[in-house]
Amino acid sequence: MSHITRPVSHPANPLDLIREKALWMRRRAFRMVYEAQLGHPGGDFSAIDAIATLYFGVLRFDPQQPDWPERDRFIMSKGHATGALYTALCAAGYYPEDWLETYMQPLSRLNGHPNRNYLPGVETNTGPLGHGLPVGLGIAVAGQISGASYRTYVLTGDGELQEGSNWEAAAVAGHRKLANLTLIVDRNRLQQGARTEDTVTMDPLDERFRAFGWEVAVIDGHDHAALLKALGSPVAQRQKPLCVIANTVKGKGVSFMENVAAWHHGVPNAEQFEIAMKELV
Amino acid sequence: MAHAAPKAEGLHDCREAWASTLETLAAADPRIVAVVNDSVGSSKLGGFQKKFPDRLVNVGIAEQTMVGVGAGLANGGRIPFVSAASCFLTGRALEQIKADVAYSNFNVKLVGQSSGIAYGELGPTHHSIEDFAWLRVLRNLTLIVPADPWETAEAVKWAAAHDGPVYIRVSRMPVPDLAVPHRVFRPGKAELVREGHDVTLIACGTTVHLAVSAAEALAGEGIAARVLNMATLNPLDEEAVLEAAAATGALVTVEEASVRGGLGGAVAEYTALHLPVPVEMVGFPGFVPTGSVEWLFDHFGLTATGIAAAARRALARKH
């Protein structure tokens, strides 16, 4: 019933709100990982600024009606970064904070990878890499066919782009000139076990996407103003899908985690947790 | 529908029924879209493309994206029929079928064309005899294997109206209309094609009419074979299997698929737990050698003669 739905309203200048929410998400996600002794905090922290910018400055959605047909879609393709996604959906009003306390506990709605059937606000179940962009492409094509005005955002890791399915989808999106589709690449340059460029060369990533028919913006993925400008840019102003390459730091915000591959799925001990809480202010 | 009246004569390519039914449904429901991997011709969707060019999404030769796009279209409120050669649809995109369609529980209809060994001499890369085993374990994915044009049309109509993931396995092999009076398509329910009390032949898809021929041959020997058309593999009609095991005491499964993990596997799993009776399986043992469709069917006993022989083996094991 779209006529009774009111999307959340973002302030005219949402930068303070985004900053506040991103800080809360980092602190809450780290607590979640610490308490569960499970998670992927490094990739949470590289992606949190982009996701906070989306939910508190860009997306049209109504947490009271997660299935509102006109909602903008966000797909967390790097589904392992649940710390970022689950805190964002909580902060956006989809569910109360006490749900976060159940993270990865038996029968929790907060599985190690997101499940749309249990958790409101999740658009599609991710976990295996290279699935989000094809699904996001389908959502964008549905909008193209039906004339709906919603926008679709997909966030992938950079190592994730080694999955060939992304390039199938990138080719189709470029071919169909899907301006309603935006891909955010969390370019933290570290995959699970090594640097991306030591594993399989990804650069020049911007040229690769341009060659596939995309408009490309390369930005600092922790700069909320730059994120807001890129992610909020009007669809009508372009004739192509948009790829935002967000240059990020894995573990951003915690000194001992930054740029350390082991924090891909490392979990903190009590001492590390306390240090992080002191730094994340 | 054009295929509402089963006939006892003439052979049909079920893809015609699939395509004409989809066109009829799409004319009435703008949410219906088709997704293909350069498979317009092999899916017989040329007519659909002409009538609804904007609703035919061709992603090119990219099966992973094809299935992912299907899930996305469902998220966007469309009813996608993802149609491609079943070997590539199910093999190449298996993880997308698992994660994006089944686990995500999106309203996606997967249609595997030219299934089984329909591509004959092209060999096992192009055969789809593993799809039953791969897909049957996805509990919320309804798996339908129509036996003739009428059942194909009914399955497509049902899938369009059903809210949930479905896989329909369509054959290009010529099959006759099943001569069953007063047919009603009931997903999840076996269709009693012929009554009998000595042995039950449980078949699906292209092999149902062969099981009927086998039953006719067995009748000449005084053996009364029941024939069940098990058009839905998942969920299996466990009640019908149990009843057949109890009433006839011996079962033969027949499928244009691997004998491992498919219809035979489903029947054997269930009877082993609930009412063990002799089960013989007719199908393919694994990758098959080069040969025409006719030769392969004959060589591996997917014939009236071969099925009747399997029935005799099952009977011999019965106490």
XYZ file of C-alpha atoms in Angstrom:
600
model
C 0.000 0.000 0.000
C 2.385 2.631 -1.195
C -0.017 5.538 -0.715
C 0.080 5.243 3.067
C 3.819 4.768 3.202
C 6.107 7.628 4.085
C 9.772 7.087 3.492
C 12.140 8.234 6.184
C 13.038 11.871 5.700
C 16.684 12.790 5.630
C 17.790 16.183 6.952
C 18.830 18.781 4.396
C 22.384 18.434 5.621
C 22.699 14.893 6.934
C 26.462 14.854 7.464
C 26.312 15.181 11.256
C 23.725 12.429 11.435
C 25.757 10.164 9.156
C 28.860 10.732 11.263
C 26.960 9.970 14.455
C 25.367 6.843 13.026
C 28.601 5.556 11.532
C 30.324 5.899 14.901
C 27.468 4.111 16.666
C 27.548 1.345 14.041
C 31.296 0.806 14.517
C 31.012 0.647 18.284
C 27.911 -1.547 18.246
C 29.245 -3.870 15.527
C 32.504 -4.356 17.408
C 30.628 -5.134 20.603
C 28.516 -7.628 18.683
C 31.589 -9.348 17.277
C 33.311 -9.282 20.644
C 30.373 -10.844 22.443
C 29.802 -13.500 19.775
C 33.543 -14.063 19.268
C 32.565 -14.396 15.617
C 32.358 -12.001 12.716
C 34.227 -10.052 10.066
C 35.070 -6.718 11.687
C 37.746 -5.584 9.231
C 35.324 -5.555 6.314
C 32.569 -4.131 8.508
C 34.667 -1.079 9.239
C 35.728 -0.431 5.663
C 32.098 -0.483 4.498
C 30.318 1.268 7.376
C 30.726 4.835 6.133
C 29.205 4.065 2.750
C 26.313 2.173 4.323
C 25.655 4.852 6.934
C 25.606 7.433 4.142
C 23.043 5.381 2.236
C 20.652 4.800 5.135
C 20.911 8.263 6.690
C 21.357 10.430 3.643
C 20.253 8.737 0.447
C 17.825 5.799 0.554
C 14.054 6.134 0.454
C 12.601 3.430 2.667
C 10.043 2.806 5.370
C 11.141 0.440 8.139
C 7.472 -0.049 9.049
C 6.901 -1.513 5.580
C 10.047 -3.342 4.530
C 8.324 -4.606 1.371
C 7.115 -1.192 0.213
C 7.329 -1.654 -3.580
C 8.740 1.827 -4.226
C 11.582 1.527 -1.701
C 15.152 1.983 -2.786
C 17.036 -1.300 -2.522
C 20.366 -1.894 -0.867
C 22.090 -5.253 -1.305
C 25.043 -6.165 0.856
C 26.783 -8.463 -1.573
C 29.701 -9.044 0.777
C 27.239 -10.743 3.075
C 29.878 -11.639 5.648
C 30.072 -7.988 6.726
C 27.019 -8.441 8.903
C 28.345 -6.124 11.581
C 27.907 -3.237 9.171
C 24.572 -4.365 7.744
C 22.857 -5.451 10.951
C 23.768 -2.305 12.857
C 22.655 -0.169 9.901
C 19.248 -1.866 9.659
C 18.856 -1.565 13.429
C 19.776 2.115 13.403
C 17.417 2.636 10.467
C 14.537 1.327 12.572
C 13.900 -2.112 11.136
C 14.236 -3.856 14.506
C 15.119 -3.109 18.120
C 18.665 -3.077 19.417
C 18.186 -6.147 21.572
C 18.056 -8.225 18.411
C 21.749 -7.436 17.955
C 22.467 -9.217 21.225
C 21.387 -12.493 19.607
C 23.983 -12.241 16.833
C 24.884 -15.778 15.667
C 23.285 -17.356 18.724
C 21.186 -20.502 18.165
C 17.930 -19.647 16.349
C 18.845 -15.967 16.039
C 17.442 -13.975 13.128
C 20.956 -12.582 12.828
C 22.681 -15.395 10.993
C 26.352 -15.193 10.051
C 25.110 -14.054 6.643
C 21.876 -12.121 6.080
C 18.566 -13.876 5.458
C 15.649 -11.855 4.079
C 13.141 -14.386 5.341
C 14.091 -13.773 8.959
C 15.310 -10.206 9.010
C 13.345 -7.189 7.761
C 15.293 -4.878 5.496
C 17.397 -7.602 3.901
C 16.720 -7.668 0.145
C 18.289 -10.990 -0.800
C 20.281 -13.686 0.941
C 23.982 -13.239 0.363
C 27.070 -15.006 1.596
C 28.607 -16.699 -1.416
C 30.404 -13.885 -3.239
C 29.395 -12.553 -6.610
C 25.640 -12.876 -6.074
C 24.588 -9.343 -5.149
C 25.253 -7.570 -8.409
C 23.297 -10.009 -10.621
C 20.339 -9.818 -8.222
C 20.626 -6.023 -8.054
C 20.717 -5.998 -11.835
C 17.447 -7.931 -11.886
C 15.844 -5.461 -9.486
C 16.991 -2.588 -11.686
C 15.672 -4.315 -14.807
C 12.327 -4.835 -13.046
C 12.239 -1.086 -12.456
C 13.150 -0.439 -16.062
C 10.323 -2.710 -17.254
C 7.668 -1.436 -14.836
C 8.707 2.213 -14.876
C 9.184 2.265 -11.103
C 11.329 5.084 -9.779
C 13.220 3.213 -7.084
C 17.000 3.004 -7.156
C 19.127 -0.060 -6.506
C 22.463 0.011 -4.676
C 24.819 -2.950 -4.374
C 27.953 -3.028 -2.250
C 30.648 -5.549 -3.119
C 34.091 -6.119 -1.756
C 37.003 -5.559 -4.097
C 38.340 -9.091 -3.821
C 34.776 -10.184 -4.500
C 35.123 -8.799 -8.011
C 37.325 -11.791 -8.771
C 34.045 -13.709 -9.090
C 33.174 -13.798 -12.785
C 29.446 -13.419 -12.201
C 30.045 -9.751 -11.370
C 31.415 -9.136 -14.833
C 28.522 -10.909 -16.501
C 26.188 -8.582 -14.627
C 28.369 -5.516 -15.246
C 28.230 -6.201 -18.982
C 24.452 -6.530 -18.978
C 23.987 -3.389 -16.862
C 26.212 -1.435 -19.215
C 24.413 -2.816 -22.244
C 21.008 -1.894 -20.844
C 22.236 1.539 -19.675
C 20.724 1.004 -16.243
C 21.138 4.427 -14.681
C 19.001 3.284 -11.721
C 21.738 0.868 -10.617
C 24.707 1.876 -8.478
C 27.562 -0.399 -7.474
C 29.745 0.567 -4.544
C 33.091 -1.206 -4.492
C 34.581 -1.336 -0.998
C 38.133 -0.942 -2.255
C 40.091 -1.801 0.886
C 42.703 -3.696 -1.136
C 42.741 -6.657 1.225
C 40.972 -9.930 0.751
C 40.775 -12.744 3.256
C 44.366 -13.845 3.042
C 46.355 -11.229 1.171
C 46.430 -7.964 -0.737
C 44.110 -7.986 -3.727
C 46.876 -6.850 -6.056
C 49.117 -9.686 -4.870
C 46.331 -12.174 -5.474
C 44.862 -11.109 -8.798
C 45.461 -7.653 -10.253
C 42.291 -5.548 -10.115
C 43.664 -2.176 -11.216
C 42.855 -0.185 -13.167
C 39.432 -0.915 -11.732
C 37.921 2.374 -12.886
C 38.948 1.753 -16.478
C 37.556 -1.739 -16.348
C 34.119 -0.467 -15.348
C 34.216 2.357 -17.889
C 34.991 -0.217 -20.563
C 31.897 -2.132 -19.472
C 29.729 0.926 -20.066
C 29.582 2.361 -16.553
C 30.032 5.850 -15.216
C 32.727 5.743 -12.542
C 33.437 7.882 -9.495
C 36.559 7.209 -7.456
C 36.284 8.654 -3.959
C 37.541 8.398 -0.408
C 35.179 5.811 1.019
C 35.392 7.275 4.520
C 34.561 10.847 3.429
C 30.852 11.224 4.124
C 30.513 14.362 2.014
C 32.116 12.651 -0.977
C 29.974 9.547 -0.437
C 26.821 11.642 -0.171
C 27.612 13.515 -3.350
C 28.376 10.365 -5.342
C 25.618 8.118 -3.987
C 22.978 10.824 -3.983
C 23.649 12.031 -7.504
C 20.353 12.113 -9.444
C 19.667 9.155 -11.695
C 18.298 11.496 -14.350
C 21.727 13.062 -14.743
C 23.274 9.960 -16.262
C 22.583 7.450 -18.973
C 24.690 4.675 -17.496
C 24.954 2.583 -14.358
C 27.184 4.154 -11.739
C 30.178 2.496 -10.116
C 31.465 4.229 -7.005
C 34.926 2.960 -6.197
C 35.218 3.772 -2.522
C 38.859 3.694 -1.491
C 38.749 2.404 2.047
C 40.853 1.049 4.862
C 40.072 -2.389 6.207
C 39.488 -2.044 9.946
C 39.094 1.742 9.610
C 38.875 3.518 12.965
C 40.767 1.088 15.176
C 44.536 1.496 15.151
C 45.546 -2.120 15.495
C 43.035 -3.311 12.884
C 43.709 -0.880 10.081
C 45.118 -2.510 6.960
C 45.718 -5.825 8.703
C 44.374 -8.755 6.680
C 44.043 -10.962 9.765
C 41.151 -8.748 10.929
C 39.075 -10.015 8.002
C 37.559 -12.476 10.442
C 39.645 -11.765 13.497
C 37.792 -11.220 16.766
C 38.941 -9.071 19.680
C 39.953 -10.187 23.152
C 38.912 -8.129 26.185
C 41.940 -5.874 26.055
C 41.568 -5.181 22.339
C 37.893 -4.478 22.823
C 38.620 -1.867 25.464
C 41.257 -0.192 23.306
C 38.852 -0.033 20.388
C 36.101 1.487 22.514
C 38.506 4.206 23.592
C 39.509 4.934 20.027
C 36.003 4.896 18.568
C 34.771 8.229 19.904
C -5.906 -24.141 -23.462
C -4.958 -25.592 -26.783
C -3.707 -28.739 -25.099
C -6.682 -29.418 -22.854
C -7.839 -32.570 -24.611
C -5.422 -35.473 -24.263
C -5.212 -37.591 -27.366
C -4.025 -41.138 -27.805
C -2.222 -40.468 -31.045
C 0.453 -38.185 -32.359
C 3.699 -37.080 -30.782
C 4.506 -33.621 -29.416
C 7.425 -31.434 -28.439
C 6.384 -30.145 -24.997
C 8.245 -26.891 -25.573
C 5.364 -25.815 -27.821
C 2.918 -26.181 -24.946
C 5.294 -24.339 -22.593
C 5.717 -21.401 -24.950
C 2.095 -21.004 -25.998
C 0.955 -21.231 -22.384
C 3.440 -18.608 -21.270
C 2.281 -16.263 -24.030
C -1.330 -16.678 -22.968
C -0.471 -16.060 -19.312
C 1.720 -13.057 -20.135
C -1.090 -11.445 -22.130
C -3.248 -11.521 -19.003
C -0.595 -10.665 -16.402
C 1.906 -7.867 -17.091
C 4.114 -9.074 -14.217
C 5.194 -12.132 -16.188
C 8.622 -11.797 -17.772
C 10.967 -14.270 -19.440
C 14.698 -14.424 -18.757
C 16.990 -16.249 -21.160
C 20.649 -16.866 -21.895
C 20.585 -16.368 -25.656
C 18.058 -19.203 -25.560
C 15.079 -17.584 -27.275
C 15.024 -20.152 -30.062
C 15.751 -23.232 -27.998
C 13.108 -22.117 -25.495
C 10.617 -21.506 -28.333
C 10.175 -17.946 -27.093
C 10.246 -16.220 -30.477
C 6.513 -15.572 -30.268
C 6.807 -14.222 -26.730
C 9.599 -11.920 -27.826
C 7.495 -10.542 -30.675
C 4.488 -9.907 -28.466
C 6.329 -8.672 -25.370
C 9.750 -7.423 -26.448
C 10.281 -5.403 -23.260
C 9.479 -8.392 -21.088
C 12.051 -10.704 -22.622
C 15.308 -10.201 -20.718
C 18.223 -11.751 -22.576
C 21.364 -11.578 -20.444
C 23.494 -13.315 -23.023
C 25.424 -16.480 -22.355
C 25.648 -15.895 -18.623
C 23.706 -18.397 -16.578
C 24.793 -17.190 -13.132
C 23.547 -13.711 -13.911
C 20.459 -15.118 -15.611
C 19.326 -16.810 -12.395
C 20.429 -13.888 -10.204
C 18.448 -11.542 -12.436
C 15.457 -13.813 -11.986
C 15.699 -13.370 -8.214
C 16.059 -9.609 -8.637
C 13.048 -9.419 -10.943
C 11.029 -11.243 -8.292
C 12.258 -8.739 -5.696
C 11.020 -6.019 -8.046
C 7.527 -7.514 -8.185
C 7.777 -9.369 -11.494
C 7.036 -13.064 -12.062
C 10.125 -14.299 -13.913
C 10.261 -17.499 -15.944
C 13.964 -18.226 -16.351
C 14.262 -20.509 -19.343
C 17.387 -22.187 -20.665
C 18.785 -25.569 -21.578
C 18.496 -27.465 -18.321
C 22.112 -28.669 -18.380
C 23.424 -25.100 -18.205
C 20.612 -23.645 -16.117
C 21.049 -26.179 -13.343
C 24.744 -26.981 -13.625
C 26.294 -23.599 -14.221
C 23.970 -21.662 -11.951
C 23.478 -24.194 -9.175
C 24.720 -21.871 -6.434
C 22.430 -19.093 -7.695
C 19.520 -21.544 -7.654
C 20.448 -22.530 -4.112
C 21.187 -19.106 -2.611
C 19.270 -16.573 -4.715
C 16.164 -18.575 -5.536
C 15.621 -21.363 -2.996
C 17.303 -20.044 0.157
C 16.146 -16.496 -0.516
C 12.723 -17.977 -1.314
C 12.024 -15.746 -4.288
C 9.083 -16.258 -6.585
C 11.181 -17.462 -9.508
C 10.158 -20.087 -12.048
C 13.074 -22.016 -13.504
C 12.331 -23.844 -16.727
C 14.901 -26.398 -17.833
C 14.547 -27.008 -21.548
C 15.694 -29.961 -23.631
C 16.341 -31.890 -20.483
C 17.594 -35.392 -19.862
C 19.563 -36.750 -22.806
C 17.589 -34.837 -25.430
C 20.812 -33.570 -26.967
C 21.830 -37.181 -27.633
C 25.061 -37.273 -29.596
C 26.215 -33.913 -28.201
C 27.178 -35.833 -25.124
C 27.147 -35.559 -21.346
C 28.171 -31.866 -21.272
C 24.815 -31.144 -22.878
C 22.803 -33.783 -21.071
C 20.893 -32.938 -17.935
C 20.556 -36.178 -16.040
C 21.913 -34.777 -12.759
C 19.308 -32.044 -12.255
C 16.932 -34.163 -10.196
C 19.668 -35.008 -7.704
C 20.964 -31.441 -7.560
C 17.595 -29.780 -7.110
C 15.524 -32.316 -5.215
C 17.315 -31.506 -1.960
C 16.200 -27.860 -2.079
C 13.098 -28.422 -0.039
C 11.131 -25.303 -0.970
C 11.818 -25.611 -4.705
C 8.851 -27.415 -6.234
C 10.195 -29.737 -8.924
C 7.790 -30.694 -11.705
C 8.478 -33.041 -14.607
C 5.527 -32.958 -17.010
C 4.870 -36.021 -19.131
C 3.048 -34.484 -22.084
C 1.827 -31.171 -23.518
C -1.277 -31.007 -21.361
C 0.692 -31.512 -18.189
C 3.340 -29.047 -19.353
C 0.714 -26.365 -19.900
C -0.916 -27.115 -16.555
C 2.424 -26.979 -14.746
C 3.267 -23.607 -16.282
C -0.158 -22.222 -15.353
C 0.157 -23.537 -11.815
C 3.679 -22.163 -11.439
C 2.570 -18.700 -12.548
C -0.154 -18.651 -9.921
C 1.944 -20.217 -7.153
C 3.942 -17.892 -4.904
C 7.289 -19.633 -4.508
C 10.230 -21.105 -6.398
C 9.500 -23.782 -8.988
C 11.587 -25.820 -11.395
C 9.801 -27.250 -14.437
C 11.691 -29.742 -16.535
C 10.562 -29.561 -20.158
C 11.511 -32.062 -22.819
C 12.007 -31.577 -26.521
C 11.597 -35.287 -27.158
C 8.426 -36.299 -28.985
C 5.927 -37.722 -26.511
C 2.321 -38.831 -26.920
C -0.558 -37.402 -24.925
C -1.259 -39.613 -21.934
C -4.635 -41.291 -22.258
C -5.967 -40.542 -18.796
C -9.618 -39.525 -18.578
C -10.737 -36.511 -16.551
C -7.280 -35.268 -15.727
C -6.741 -32.697 -13.037
C -3.245 -31.326 -12.446
C -2.405 -31.684 -8.781
C 1.109 -30.608 -7.859
C 2.666 -32.876 -5.281
C 0.289 -35.706 -6.132
C 0.991 -38.779 -8.203
C -1.379 -39.429 -11.066
C -2.768 -42.951 -11.323
C -2.379 -43.791 -14.987
C -3.146 -47.503 -14.746
C -4.312 -49.663 -11.867
C -2.552 -52.894 -10.903
C -1.741 -54.986 -7.843
C 1.443 -56.955 -8.615
C 4.021 -54.244 -9.073
C 4.048 -50.448 -9.419
C 5.889 -48.589 -12.155
C 6.627 -45.061 -10.978
C 7.684 -42.841 -13.861
C 7.974 -39.165 -14.711
C 8.325 -36.996 -17.783
C 9.200 -38.659 -21.051
C 9.161 -42.148 -19.555
C 5.559 -42.306 -18.367
C 4.215 -43.448 -21.709
C 6.960 -46.097 -21.838
C 5.855 -47.371 -18.445
C 2.314 -47.614 -19.777
C 3.560 -49.694 -22.717
C 5.514 -51.892 -20.303
C 2.394 -52.416 -18.210
C 0.496 -53.450 -21.313
C 3.223 -55.977 -22.156
C 3.256 -57.287 -18.591
C -0.526 -57.707 -18.678
C -0.015 -60.208 -21.499
C 2.013 -62.304 -19.039
C -0.638 -62.055 -16.362
C 1.212 -59.398 -14.371
C -0.925 -56.462 -13.321
C 1.303 -53.414 -13.099
C 0.142 -50.164 -11.596
C 1.521 -47.054 -13.309
C 1.983 -43.812 -11.419
C 2.909 -40.569 -13.135
C 5.094 -38.914 -10.478
C 5.125 -35.507 -12.136
C 6.188 -33.756 -8.942
C 9.511 -34.987 -7.564
C 9.577 -32.432 -4.799
C 7.586 -32.600 -2.670
C 7.291 -36.321 -3.299
C 3.832 -37.839 -2.963
C 4.891 -40.031 -0.081
C 1.362 -41.235 0.496
C 1.148 -42.625 -3.028
C 4.547 -44.304 -2.686
C 3.591 -45.856 0.633
C 0.267 -47.034 -0.728
C 1.929 -48.538 -3.799
C 4.528 -50.295 -1.667
C 1.839 -51.697 0.598
C -0.567 -52.698 -2.143
C 1.856 -54.101 -4.737
C 4.975 -54.945 -2.714
C 7.431 -54.133 -5.503
C 8.382 -50.879 -7.185
C 10.134 -49.854 -10.389
C 11.201 -46.265 -10.891
C 11.718 -44.917 -14.389
C 13.320 -41.586 -15.227
C 15.264 -39.918 -18.007
C 17.931 -39.090 -15.469
C 20.684 -40.571 -13.379
C 19.570 -43.459 -11.195
C 21.461 -41.803 -8.364
C 19.590 -39.244 -6.321
C 16.608 -38.699 -8.602
C 13.130 -40.203 -8.645
C 14.524 -43.632 -7.809
C 16.544 -42.189 -4.988
C 13.532 -40.364 -3.603
C 11.359 -43.482 -3.681
C 14.123 -45.647 -2.197
C 14.809 -43.146 0.589
C 11.195 -43.078 1.567
C 10.469 -46.798 1.358
C 13.715 -47.721 3.141
C 12.525 -45.708 6.125
C 8.849 -46.533 6.091
C 8.103 -49.761 4.193
C 11.082 -51.523 2.629
C 10.097 -53.343 -0.556
C 12.143 -54.332 -3.609
C 12.902 -51.287 -5.765
C 14.393 -51.488 -9.247
C 15.584 -48.316 -10.920
C 15.553 -47.624 -14.639
C 17.596 -44.669 -15.785
C 21.170 -43.813 -16.632
C 24.079 -45.068 -14.517
C 26.222 -41.979 -15.094
C 27.817 -40.244 -18.060
C 26.570 -42.045 -21.141
C 28.498 -42.954 -24.293
C 27.942 -41.349 -27.663
C 24.655 -42.215 -29.259
C 21.371 -40.924 -30.530
C 18.502 -40.374 -28.145
C 16.787 -43.490 -29.453
C 19.935 -45.576 -29.106
C 20.580 -44.345 -25.561
C 17.021 -45.044 -24.455
C 17.259 -48.514 -25.936
C 20.751 -49.226 -24.654
C 19.921 -48.323 -21.068
C 16.561 -50.018 -21.013
C 14.306 -46.986 -21.076
C 11.910 -48.934 -23.249
C 8.767 -50.959 -22.672
C 10.926 -54.079 -22.848
C 13.521 -52.763 -20.438
C 10.953 -51.521 -17.938
C 9.060 -54.808 -18.103
C 12.312 -56.655 -17.405
C 12.933 -54.439 -14.400
C 9.408 -55.208 -13.207
C 10.109 -58.929 -13.427
C 13.311 -58.452 -11.434
C 11.400 -56.566 -8.759
C 8.730 -59.262 -8.687
C 11.367 -61.960 -8.324
C 12.707 -60.211 -5.234
C 9.261 -60.066 -3.684
C 8.572 -62.722 -1.076
